[in-house]
Amino acid sequence: MKITPPRSLNARLLLAIVTSILVALAIGGATIHELFKKRLLDDFDNSLSADLDFHILACDQGDGIVHIAYDTYQELRRQRDPKNPVFAQYRIANGTRDHYRSPNLDEHDLPPVGLGSKTPAYENIVLFNGRPARALGVMFDPVNHDDPPTIRMHVVIAKDLTEVLDYLGKLRSLMYWVAAGLTVLLLVSTSLIVRKNLRPLKLLSQQIGATPVTGGASHFELSGAPAELDPVLERLNTLMDRVEGALERERQFTANAAHELRNPLAGMRSQIELALGSERSPEDYRETLDGLYDIQQGMERVVENLLILARLESGEQSAQKEIVPLTEVLRRGWRKVYDVAEQKELQVRWDIQNPMPALKTSRNLISIIVRNLLDNAVDYSPRRGVINISAHYDRLISSATIRVSNQNTTLSSEDCERMFELFWRGHSGDKAHRHAGLGLGLCRRIVHILNGELKARLIEGGQIVEFICTFPCETLGD
Amino acid sequence: MRILIIEDYGPLRLSIAQRLKEEGYNVDDTADGSEGLWMATENTYSLVLLDLNLPSTHGLDVLRKLREKKPELSVLIATAKDAIQDRVAGLDAGADDYLVKPFSLDELSARVRALVRRTHGQHDPIIRVGDLEIDTRSRNAKRGSDAIDLTAKEYALLELLAHRVGEVVARGDIWEQLYDFNQDVESNVVDVFIAYLRKKTEAGGKPRLIHTRRGQGYVLSDSN
């Protein structure tokens, strides 16, 4: 059966502490008990041994007869002491024949402990009255007045162990009570300490619960909290800063996105209202419809870019590798902007490595980059301008480079970095309505996914702006 | 009445300009904030319609600089920024009104009329000069019970004179308010339009309201 630990930290701490205390008390108590027991039994055995010596010395033999003479009255009294009686039994003929037994044994025998042994032997026994006792027996030769000695004797003495065992029992009980008292005391004190020290966590959870997720810099403070909570608090506040930053970026992004959609919506509404406001010629209506179509195209591009950005942020848009014929991707990209380029009488110069190896990279992501770079170049080129498109693959570093350049009319060198910010629209005047400032920022995010780099620079004294997109990839032959 | 539109979104700018032109306003427009600031500073406008999110110079910067140079000029902000703090920032920077995109051209037109009236200290939408009534809401005029059929340009000229009733309005001022940079017009076009207006307002032998001040200009007044 699997034991599930309690979920409460308080309960876990209490359980751990109580378990530790109980184990410590059990081991400590058992050790103390055993030490006491050993000491008591040693003392008891020493006393028994002294008694045995006394009983041996009380014997002598002469004329083939063994005499037992207790020289003190106290010994006899001690034998008969009902509280701590000493039982003794002598056997002669190598212990086979009973010679003497202390009167307190009545007619009962003591077990022949140490019979046949010259060294004293101890044994726990049960007396005839059912009480536990400790017995010591040995074979000995009584002091001899004859020559040669003739009689060997066996003596066994026993003492009631009840008092010692009672004492040990009381000691055990006392230790149990002390352990129980200590456990309760420690439980209460530990519980109070744990509760007191967990209180900051409760306060922290209340603060977290009361913190709105809608924004506003929130920092948590816990006065009097244990030092162990400081790193938690620090990390939590750092996390809150990051969350706040992310929320602010999201708010800004949403506001910018809404702004970029409101402009075309306002444009559509005003054109429709204008057309409906009074009777117009068929040419006017056609012009209005053309205008609306342009606005719709712009909106479609904004929405498409926003969706790609959202997928990139959520990690849905991944760089799935496939065979990408880069030349074809570039040609297809150009085909999409061909009409506008022709209207503006733009000249395009191609410089594609021949043969260009098929790349192993994401066709979808590369297509988005190419489309945005070409779209930008065509839209921001002056009439009859020149656009250069080049693509090369460097086998030494397994890296592909796409360059797109066009004549620059408005950009400064500072703009070359700023233009990758989302919704940055530069100084492009009324051409800006075709661009929401999403494309280049989107391209840079995509290139980062491909572990590459996208940058812009002004060349030829600022007359030309060049976009350089480099990304590592293998080729079909690799 | 001459109006400047500073709006970077081409389709919207052109629609607004066309609507205002159809209502008889003289409209200039630009997509660039810096250029708009220059135009507003160098010319005389009754109203500037200003977007906030502009390339090169932000609309609020344009507004602040404009307020330093022309504190009396009416400015209507028309923007997609709808947050309370954006509205507060715009009005605090000196805008006279704030309109959030997308908006109705009718509403824009009404706000433009209101601001133009306010610019000339006129709170009543109907301007009365003797028995001449000019309704700035419907852009109609009548003398007594007789409606006057006016073209957009003629109405704009009449309203311009009516806003400054009793004051002499110089020919140059009239020309500047009625024609934009892109229109090629004859030098006597003001006199021609004044003649048209007089003919229509004095139809049926009604007394003259538009008087000539030789060497100065024209004045609309019910007394000589």
XYZ file of C-alpha atoms in Angstrom:
702
model
C 0.000 0.000 0.000
C 1.367 3.350 -0.991
C 1.485 5.881 1.820
C 0.701 9.383 0.655
C 2.381 12.067 2.723
C 0.147 14.906 3.924
C 0.034 17.924 1.568
C 0.230 20.484 4.321
C 3.759 21.688 4.971
C 2.777 22.174 8.608
C 1.605 18.552 8.871
C 4.712 17.307 7.034
C 7.023 19.185 9.353
C 5.125 17.957 12.410
C 5.142 14.373 11.146
C 8.862 14.506 10.424
C 9.679 16.088 13.768
C 7.459 13.720 15.767
C 8.852 10.679 13.950
C 12.397 11.851 14.614
C 11.629 12.487 18.285
C 9.964 9.105 18.722
C 12.873 7.271 17.075
C 15.367 9.258 19.181
C 13.408 8.597 22.355
C 13.016 4.880 21.568
C 16.719 4.421 20.891
C 17.767 6.607 23.845
C 15.261 4.986 26.203
C 16.232 1.475 25.178
C 19.907 2.301 25.667
C 19.348 3.838 29.096
C 17.111 0.944 30.100
C 19.696 -1.618 29.020
C 22.478 0.210 30.850
C 20.416 0.356 34.016
C 19.397 -3.265 33.640
C 22.961 -4.407 33.111
C 24.183 -2.446 36.091
C 21.450 -3.760 38.332
C 21.957 -7.345 37.233
C 25.733 -7.006 37.638
C 25.208 -5.721 41.163
C 22.722 -8.519 41.741
C 25.178 -11.104 40.406
C 27.986 -9.681 42.555
C 25.798 -9.928 45.578
C 24.873 -13.489 44.559
C 28.540 -14.295 44.074
C 29.373 -12.975 47.575
C 26.588 -15.082 48.971
C 27.947 -18.116 47.141
C 31.417 -17.534 48.613
C 29.871 -17.298 52.019
C 28.008 -20.573 51.528
C 31.162 -22.317 50.267
C 33.209 -21.042 53.193
C 30.476 -22.215 55.580
C 31.331 -25.839 54.654
C 34.124 -28.034 55.901
C 34.636 -31.752 56.050
C 36.185 -34.080 58.536
C 35.823 -37.683 59.326
C 33.936 -38.173 56.148
C 31.279 -35.754 57.236
C 30.485 -32.319 55.761
C 29.637 -29.624 58.289
C 27.790 -26.479 57.399
C 28.173 -23.784 59.936
C 26.786 -20.316 59.339
C 28.782 -18.186 61.630
C 26.320 -15.368 61.836
C 22.835 -15.300 62.949
C 22.206 -12.563 60.426
C 22.785 -14.973 57.578
C 20.125 -17.254 58.836
C 17.851 -14.310 59.240
C 18.682 -13.127 55.771
C 17.848 -16.529 54.387
C 14.527 -16.211 56.006
C 13.978 -12.537 55.118
C 10.633 -12.614 53.347
C 11.561 -9.482 51.346
C 14.914 -10.644 50.046
C 15.322 -14.290 50.869
C 18.387 -16.307 49.863
C 17.687 -19.869 48.886
C 20.487 -22.377 49.184
C 20.821 -26.069 48.542
C 23.901 -28.279 49.051
C 24.380 -31.594 47.379
C 27.073 -34.147 48.077
C 28.399 -37.189 46.227
C 29.226 -34.904 43.292
C 25.870 -33.316 43.670
C 23.838 -36.385 43.292
C 22.632 -36.567 46.860
C 20.850 -33.885 48.750
C 22.742 -32.712 51.818
C 21.175 -29.511 53.043
C 18.634 -26.970 51.874
C 17.715 -23.693 53.441
C 14.557 -23.832 55.430
C 12.792 -21.315 53.190
C 12.849 -23.849 50.374
C 10.562 -26.062 52.449
C 10.698 -29.357 50.629
C 11.417 -27.861 47.225
C 14.596 -28.220 45.204
C 16.603 -25.611 43.393
C 17.626 -26.557 39.868
C 21.155 -28.032 39.770
C 22.723 -24.897 38.242
C 26.488 -25.322 37.720
C 26.411 -28.999 38.507
C 29.677 -30.524 37.326
C 31.279 -27.099 36.780
C 34.219 -25.764 38.748
C 33.442 -22.179 37.706
C 30.251 -20.575 39.033
C 27.368 -20.674 36.600
C 24.447 -18.204 36.578
C 20.978 -19.020 35.436
C 17.591 -17.337 35.521
C 15.099 -19.659 37.113
C 11.558 -19.760 38.397
C 11.181 -20.533 42.057
C 8.765 -23.034 43.443
C 6.466 -20.142 44.348
C 6.443 -19.024 40.727
C 8.584 -15.917 41.250
C 11.526 -15.158 38.986
C 14.924 -15.658 40.486
C 18.615 -15.669 39.650
C 20.565 -18.795 40.567
C 24.333 -19.377 40.941
C 25.826 -22.784 41.347
C 29.272 -24.370 41.418
C 31.081 -27.627 42.358
C 33.539 -27.183 45.247
C 35.657 -29.051 47.737
C 34.824 -28.089 51.298
C 37.741 -27.242 53.571
C 39.273 -30.594 54.421
C 40.561 -31.757 57.787
C 41.071 -35.271 56.521
C 43.749 -36.497 54.292
C 43.037 -37.164 51.529
C 39.786 -35.283 51.001
C 36.946 -37.485 50.109
C 33.801 -35.443 49.576
C 33.009 -33.085 46.643
C 30.005 -30.890 46.991
C 27.698 -28.869 44.807
C 26.020 -25.722 46.037
C 23.382 -23.610 44.347
C 21.958 -20.420 45.746
C 19.138 -18.349 44.375
C 17.770 -14.902 45.069
C 14.409 -13.509 44.210
C 14.669 -11.202 41.162
C 11.204 -9.707 41.529
C 12.372 -6.484 43.176
C 14.947 -5.828 40.465
C 12.492 -6.590 37.707
C 9.885 -4.390 39.379
C 12.418 -1.613 39.543
C 13.248 -2.014 35.862
C 9.526 -2.067 35.078
C 9.045 1.179 36.962
C 12.015 2.647 35.117
C 10.451 1.659 31.801
C 7.107 3.168 32.778
C 8.810 6.358 33.877
C 10.642 6.542 30.581
C 7.441 5.971 28.657
C 5.767 8.796 30.493
C 8.728 11.083 30.041
C 8.813 10.215 26.316
C 5.083 10.820 25.990
C 5.347 14.121 27.881
C 8.324 15.222 25.817
C 6.513 14.252 22.614
C 3.442 16.284 23.526
C 5.590 19.194 24.652
C 7.638 19.093 21.465
C 4.504 18.676 19.356
C 2.922 21.752 20.842
C 6.078 23.845 20.723
C 6.960 22.643 17.211
C 3.450 23.308 16.014
C 3.573 26.826 17.428
C 7.008 27.472 15.926
C 5.992 26.047 12.557
C 2.767 28.037 12.536
C 4.579 31.207 13.476
C 7.230 30.663 10.826
C 4.703 29.692 8.182
C 2.622 32.790 8.856
C 4.676 34.888 6.409
C 3.855 32.307 3.725
C 0.168 32.708 4.494
C 0.533 36.485 4.305
C 2.428 36.085 1.060
C -0.328 33.922 -0.395
C -2.864 36.578 0.654
C -0.777 39.253 -1.041
C -0.494 37.127 -4.173
C -4.236 36.458 -4.095
C -4.975 40.165 -3.804
C -2.623 41.093 -6.649
C -4.471 41.933 -9.864
C -3.085 40.464 -13.084
C -4.155 43.474 -15.072
C -0.915 45.315 -14.553
C 0.731 47.840 -12.284
C 4.061 46.994 -10.741
C 3.430 44.651 -7.789
C 6.132 43.831 -5.286
C 5.717 41.569 -2.308
C 7.108 42.413 1.110
C 7.179 40.242 4.233
C 8.348 41.934 7.390
C 9.730 39.534 9.974
C 9.891 36.628 7.545
C 12.595 33.985 8.083
C 15.770 34.600 6.108
C 15.122 31.369 4.174
C 12.169 33.089 2.467
C 14.287 35.994 1.186
C 15.414 34.232 -2.020
C 11.826 33.099 -2.674
C 10.601 36.654 -2.232
C 13.381 38.021 -4.404
C 12.655 35.548 -7.199
C 8.923 36.196 -6.874
C 9.421 39.943 -7.225
C 11.753 39.384 -10.180
C 9.081 37.166 -11.716
C 6.474 39.873 -11.106
C 8.721 42.378 -12.874
C 9.046 40.020 -15.816
C 5.306 39.358 -15.859
C 4.648 43.098 -15.709
C 7.090 43.656 -18.558
C 5.432 40.934 -20.630
C 1.971 42.348 -19.879
C 3.118 45.825 -20.816
C 4.591 44.526 -24.072
C 1.372 42.642 -24.754
C -0.712 45.747 -23.959
C 1.476 47.825 -26.226
C 1.318 45.198 -28.937
C -2.466 44.918 -28.682
C -2.855 48.698 -28.703
C -0.593 48.974 -31.734
C -2.380 46.123 -33.483
C -5.765 47.737 -32.764
C -4.399 51.025 -34.029
C -3.169 49.420 -37.223
C -6.598 47.881 -37.811
C -8.530 51.024 -36.874
C -6.795 53.108 -39.511
C -7.900 50.957 -42.454
C -11.332 50.561 -40.872
C -11.631 54.329 -40.639
C -10.431 54.583 -44.237
C -13.012 52.045 -45.435
C -15.813 53.714 -43.512
C -14.985 57.188 -44.756
C -14.733 56.025 -48.378
C -18.049 54.184 -48.153
C -19.764 57.144 -46.460
C -18.346 59.465 -49.075
C -19.594 57.247 -51.913
C -23.049 56.947 -50.371
C -23.235 60.619 -49.366
C -24.294 61.832 -52.785
C -24.845 60.645 -56.347
C -21.492 59.782 -57.976
C -20.359 58.869 -61.442
C -19.555 55.214 -62.291
C -15.871 56.225 -62.423
C -16.116 57.586 -58.874
C -17.673 54.342 -57.634
C -14.975 52.319 -59.406
C -12.330 54.501 -57.795
C -13.949 53.954 -54.402
C -13.997 50.189 -54.932
C -10.350 50.221 -56.013
C -9.524 52.152 -52.868
C -11.465 49.712 -50.711
C -9.679 46.784 -52.382
C -6.301 48.365 -51.600
C -7.337 48.866 -47.984
C -8.542 45.263 -47.753
C -5.210 44.015 -49.129
C -3.346 46.032 -46.531
C -5.590 44.759 -43.742
C -5.149 41.190 -44.928
C -1.412 41.569 -44.739
C -1.567 43.110 -41.250
C -3.824 40.312 -40.011
C -1.645 37.643 -41.621
C 1.503 39.073 -40.047
C -0.217 39.366 -36.670
C -1.253 35.723 -36.861
C 2.270 34.613 -37.746
C 3.625 36.692 -34.856
C 1.107 35.121 -32.482
C 2.134 31.647 -33.673
C 5.802 32.515 -33.242
C 5.171 33.781 -29.700
C 3.254 30.639 -28.774
C 5.867 28.365 -30.367
C 3.376 26.916 -32.865
C 5.404 28.156 -35.823
C 8.465 25.942 -35.700
C 11.356 25.568 -38.096
C 10.407 22.225 -39.614
C 13.172 21.195 -41.995
C 12.392 20.338 -45.593
C 14.067 20.702 -48.958
C 13.941 24.357 -50.005
C 14.969 25.417 -53.537
C 15.932 28.985 -52.594
C 16.026 30.234 -56.187
C 12.422 29.184 -56.694
C 11.339 30.772 -53.405
C 12.959 34.075 -54.443
C 11.391 33.973 -57.911
C 7.959 33.237 -56.475
C 8.393 36.072 -53.976
C 9.244 38.450 -56.799
C 6.235 37.295 -58.829
C 3.956 38.505 -56.014
C 5.355 42.035 -56.145
C 5.874 42.064 -59.914
C 2.793 44.172 -60.733
C 3.682 46.933 -58.311
C 7.316 46.832 -59.430
C 6.251 47.166 -63.052
C 3.907 50.052 -62.293
C 6.825 51.836 -60.633
C 9.089 50.876 -63.540
C 11.593 49.324 -61.148
C 14.673 47.521 -62.396
C 15.667 44.286 -60.664
C 19.167 42.779 -60.734
C 19.565 39.144 -59.774
C 22.737 37.580 -58.405
C 21.892 34.011 -57.449
C 24.660 31.449 -56.999
C 24.584 28.973 -59.864
C 24.004 26.214 -59.082
C 22.340 27.057 -55.789
C 22.119 23.889 -53.683
C 18.733 22.871 -52.275
C 18.686 23.911 -48.621
C 17.401 21.897 -45.683
C 15.400 24.491 -43.785
C 11.829 25.708 -43.291
C 10.260 26.637 -46.623
C 7.374 28.442 -44.930
C 9.611 30.648 -42.769
C 12.038 31.436 -45.599
C 9.072 32.348 -47.835
C 7.760 34.814 -45.222
C 11.194 36.460 -44.965
C 11.606 36.711 -48.745
C 8.089 38.071 -49.257
C 8.527 40.805 -46.629
C 11.994 41.849 -47.812
C 10.866 42.089 -51.450
C 7.622 43.821 -50.502
C 9.570 46.450 -48.566
C 12.106 46.943 -51.332
C 9.414 47.475 -53.983
C 7.250 49.772 -51.859
C 10.053 51.985 -50.600
C 12.001 52.218 -53.863
C 11.583 55.488 -55.710
C 10.037 55.338 -59.168
C 12.414 53.799 -61.746
C 14.636 52.644 -58.901
C 16.890 49.592 -58.862
C 16.490 46.561 -56.620
C 19.332 44.070 -56.133
C 18.525 40.536 -55.014
C 21.313 38.075 -54.279
C 21.549 34.647 -52.648
C 24.622 32.551 -51.865
C 25.485 29.455 -49.878
C 28.813 29.107 -48.089
C 29.717 25.410 -47.717
C 32.615 26.174 -45.367
C 30.336 27.505 -42.649
C 27.116 25.805 -43.883
C 25.303 29.100 -44.102
C 22.991 30.772 -46.616
C 22.820 34.531 -47.207
C 20.054 36.524 -48.891
C 20.672 40.186 -49.677
C 18.024 42.637 -50.871
C 18.863 46.261 -51.486
C 17.074 49.300 -52.882
C 17.595 53.021 -53.133
C 17.163 54.839 -49.860
C 15.210 58.070 -49.656
C 14.403 58.556 -45.992
C 16.357 56.228 -43.702
C 19.208 57.286 -41.427
C 21.834 54.905 -40.039
C 20.022 54.992 -36.650
C 16.874 53.780 -38.377
C 18.696 50.646 -39.560
C 18.225 49.096 -36.117
C 14.954 50.775 -35.147
C 13.190 49.535 -38.269
C 13.115 46.028 -36.772
C 10.929 47.220 -33.879
C 7.335 46.150 -34.217
C 5.040 48.882 -35.580
C 7.940 51.204 -36.403
C 7.054 53.032 -39.595
C 9.864 55.483 -39.997
C 9.560 58.614 -42.082
C 7.758 57.073 -44.980
C 4.899 59.549 -45.191
C 1.686 58.400 -46.800
C 3.259 55.255 -48.226
C 3.057 53.939 -44.686
C -0.532 52.882 -45.100
C 0.631 49.784 -46.947
C 2.948 48.850 -44.093
C 2.009 48.491 -40.462
C 5.614 48.195 -39.336
C 5.282 44.481 -38.678
C 7.170 42.852 -41.531
C 10.795 43.472 -40.580
C 10.213 42.757 -36.878
C 8.507 39.544 -37.908
C 11.411 38.622 -40.214
C 13.971 39.150 -37.456
C 12.008 36.901 -35.079
C 11.831 34.216 -37.757
C 15.555 34.464 -38.500
C 16.254 34.075 -34.779
C 14.216 30.862 -34.820
C 16.486 29.714 -37.642
C 19.517 30.669 -35.454
C 20.446 33.261 -38.036
C 20.805 37.027 -38.239
C 18.959 39.781 -40.088
C 20.410 43.251 -40.267
C 20.187 46.379 -42.394
C 22.877 48.862 -43.375
C 23.270 51.929 -45.506
C 25.880 51.691 -48.255
C 27.209 53.950 -50.989
C 27.050 56.999 -48.748
C 23.548 56.230 -47.540
C 22.140 56.061 -51.075
C 21.334 52.355 -50.792
C 19.762 50.392 -47.962
C 20.748 46.725 -47.886
C 19.097 43.935 -45.886
C 21.325 40.948 -45.150
C 19.730 37.748 -43.937
C 22.108 34.947 -42.931
C 21.020 31.610 -41.515
C 22.826 28.301 -40.952
C 21.488 25.277 -42.804
C 22.588 22.076 -44.434
C 22.071 21.242 -48.083
C 20.534 18.249 -49.794
C 23.984 16.724 -50.465
C 25.132 16.941 -46.803
C -12.717 78.468 -44.419
C -9.369 76.767 -44.776
C -8.631 73.478 -43.064
C -5.367 71.523 -42.771
C -5.447 67.728 -42.501
C -2.347 66.039 -41.062
C -2.987 62.319 -41.456
C -0.547 59.650 -42.618
C -3.129 57.074 -43.713
C -3.711 58.014 -47.322
C -7.195 56.609 -48.003
C -8.621 58.253 -44.889
C -6.886 61.552 -45.508
C -8.183 61.731 -49.072
C -11.746 60.807 -48.051
C -11.860 63.459 -45.331
C -10.382 66.035 -47.678
C -12.916 65.254 -50.378
C -15.833 65.434 -47.935
C -14.695 68.755 -46.509
C -14.101 70.140 -49.996
C -17.598 69.087 -50.991
C -18.833 71.089 -48.024
C -17.054 74.126 -49.367
C -13.978 74.168 -47.202
C -10.605 74.910 -48.636
C -8.505 71.889 -47.657
C -4.762 71.283 -47.556
C -3.402 67.932 -46.497
C -0.147 66.219 -45.654
C 0.978 62.829 -44.370
C 4.007 64.139 -42.521
C 4.018 65.721 -39.069
C 6.956 68.064 -39.667
C 5.519 69.264 -42.955
C 2.117 69.737 -41.321
C 3.666 71.860 -38.580
C 5.375 74.012 -41.165
C 2.160 74.451 -43.184
C 0.102 75.328 -40.106
C 2.710 77.836 -39.000
C 3.149 79.521 -42.357
C -0.525 79.721 -43.414
C -3.820 80.803 -41.953
C -6.197 77.970 -41.156
C -9.527 77.924 -39.385
C -8.858 74.407 -38.158
C -6.193 71.709 -38.112
C -7.272 68.086 -38.174
C -4.411 66.160 -36.574
C -3.559 62.455 -36.340
C -1.291 61.416 -33.458
C 0.671 58.454 -34.771
C 2.578 60.262 -37.484
C 5.854 59.493 -39.157
C 8.821 61.793 -38.441
C 7.108 63.915 -35.760
C 4.491 62.631 -33.335
C 1.147 64.402 -33.407
C 1.440 65.557 -29.789
C 4.797 67.191 -30.547
C 3.248 68.912 -33.556
C 0.403 70.129 -31.336
C 2.678 71.472 -28.585
C 4.864 73.360 -31.054
C 1.784 74.675 -32.828
C 0.331 75.941 -29.546
C 3.521 77.911 -28.873
C 3.249 79.651 -32.231
C -0.510 79.822 -32.794
C -2.403 79.510 -29.520
C -5.682 80.638 -31.104
C -5.758 77.991 -33.848
C -8.418 75.267 -33.397
C -7.064 71.714 -33.430
C -9.153 68.570 -33.714
C -7.304 65.337 -32.973
C -8.529 62.372 -35.038
C -6.712 59.231 -33.977
C -7.041 55.496 -33.411
C -5.723 55.903 -29.867
C -8.781 55.549 -27.684
C -7.306 55.078 -24.201
C -8.349 57.594 -21.538
C -4.731 58.631 -20.966
C -4.308 59.290 -24.705
C -7.412 61.507 -24.752
C -6.261 63.327 -21.616
C -2.773 63.797 -23.072
C -4.209 65.134 -26.336
C -6.609 67.594 -24.711
C -3.993 68.671 -22.159
C -1.521 69.334 -24.967
C -3.998 71.891 -26.318
C -6.420 70.074 -28.605
C -9.910 71.580 -28.786
C -11.584 68.254 -29.556
C -10.738 64.572 -29.785
C -12.251 62.066 -32.195
C -11.480 58.330 -32.185
C -11.160 56.309 -35.406
C -13.109 54.866 -37.059
C -15.546 57.766 -37.051
C -18.470 58.880 -39.151
C -17.746 61.635 -41.641
C -21.023 63.265 -40.558
C -19.793 63.457 -36.985
C -16.425 64.760 -38.117
C -18.186 67.366 -40.217
C -20.374 68.465 -37.292
C -17.346 68.779 -35.014
C -15.495 70.771 -37.653
C -18.461 73.169 -37.951
C -18.700 73.538 -34.178
C -15.001 74.302 -33.875
C -15.117 76.804 -36.728
C -18.088 78.555 -35.061
C -16.251 78.615 -31.754
C -13.181 80.049 -33.466
C -15.280 83.012 -34.544
C -17.053 83.380 -31.198
C -20.287 82.092 -32.684
C -22.165 79.614 -30.528
C -25.522 79.605 -32.329
C -25.425 77.366 -35.412
C -27.679 79.904 -37.170
C -25.988 83.184 -38.014
C -28.364 86.111 -38.582
C -27.469 89.334 -40.389
C -30.588 91.437 -40.824
C -33.074 89.175 -42.586
C -30.280 86.872 -43.796
C -30.110 83.533 -41.986
C -27.199 81.133 -42.458
C -27.718 77.660 -41.013
C -24.219 76.222 -40.492
C -25.637 72.754 -39.738
C -27.510 72.273 -42.997
C -25.232 74.704 -44.863
C -28.222 76.617 -46.210
C -28.995 80.319 -46.362
C -32.189 82.291 -46.792
C -33.327 85.882 -46.816
C -36.643 86.341 -45.147
C -38.617 83.330 -46.292
C -36.701 82.953 -49.588
C -34.103 80.199 -49.716
C -30.852 81.104 -51.472
C -29.406 78.448 -53.774
C -25.655 78.504 -53.246
C -22.770 76.417 -54.526
C -20.342 75.009 -51.949
C -17.803 77.750 -52.689
C -20.441 80.502 -52.515
C -21.737 79.158 -49.221
C -18.181 78.954 -47.815
C -17.578 82.585 -48.802
C -20.863 83.696 -47.262
C -20.157 81.821 -44.035
C -16.656 83.301 -43.896
C -18.092 86.809 -44.142
C -20.880 85.948 -41.682
C -18.430 84.694 -39.049
C -16.775 88.099 -39.176
C -19.943 90.133 -39.546
C -19.315 93.871 -39.433
C -15.590 93.341 -39.992
C -13.723 94.064 -43.166
C -12.376 90.856 -44.666
C -9.426 91.452 -46.968
C -9.461 89.977 -50.476
C -6.240 88.109 -49.682
C -7.835 86.513 -46.610
C -10.823 85.417 -48.659
C -8.615 84.005 -51.377
C -6.455 82.130 -48.858
C -9.461 80.669 -47.066
C -11.213 79.559 -50.237
C -8.407 78.105 -52.355
C -5.687 75.581 -51.602
C -2.163 75.309 -52.894
C -3.033 73.060 -55.780
C -5.692 75.209 -57.403
C -4.845 77.552 -60.241
C -7.321 80.410 -60.131
C -7.646 83.803 -61.744
C -6.583 86.761 -59.639
C -10.091 88.316 -59.767
C -11.835 85.133 -58.616
C -12.772 86.725 -55.261
C -14.519 89.611 -56.946
C -16.291 87.187 -59.275
C -17.634 85.129 -56.360
C -18.658 88.269 -54.445
C -20.622 89.320 -57.541
C -22.358 85.896 -57.648
C -23.213 86.126 -53.957
C -24.578 89.644 -54.268
C -26.739 88.622 -57.187
C -28.253 85.748 -55.230
C -28.645 87.543 -51.911
C -30.138 90.648 -53.477
C -32.602 88.789 -55.698
C -36.047 90.421 -55.807
C -34.623 93.845 -54.986
C -33.587 93.066 -51.460
C -31.152 95.560 -49.858
C -27.400 94.924 -50.195
C -25.659 93.128 -47.354
C -22.163 92.650 -48.813
C -20.441 96.014 -49.030
C -17.163 96.952 -50.673
C -14.533 98.831 -48.713
C -12.333 100.175 -51.419
C -8.722 99.174 -51.064
C -9.548 97.056 -47.983
C -11.953 94.275 -48.823
C -15.547 93.295 -48.152
C -17.838 93.492 -45.153
C -21.140 91.731 -44.433
C -23.511 94.041 -42.637
C -27.174 95.025 -42.689
C -26.252 98.687 -42.486
C -24.204 100.811 -44.869
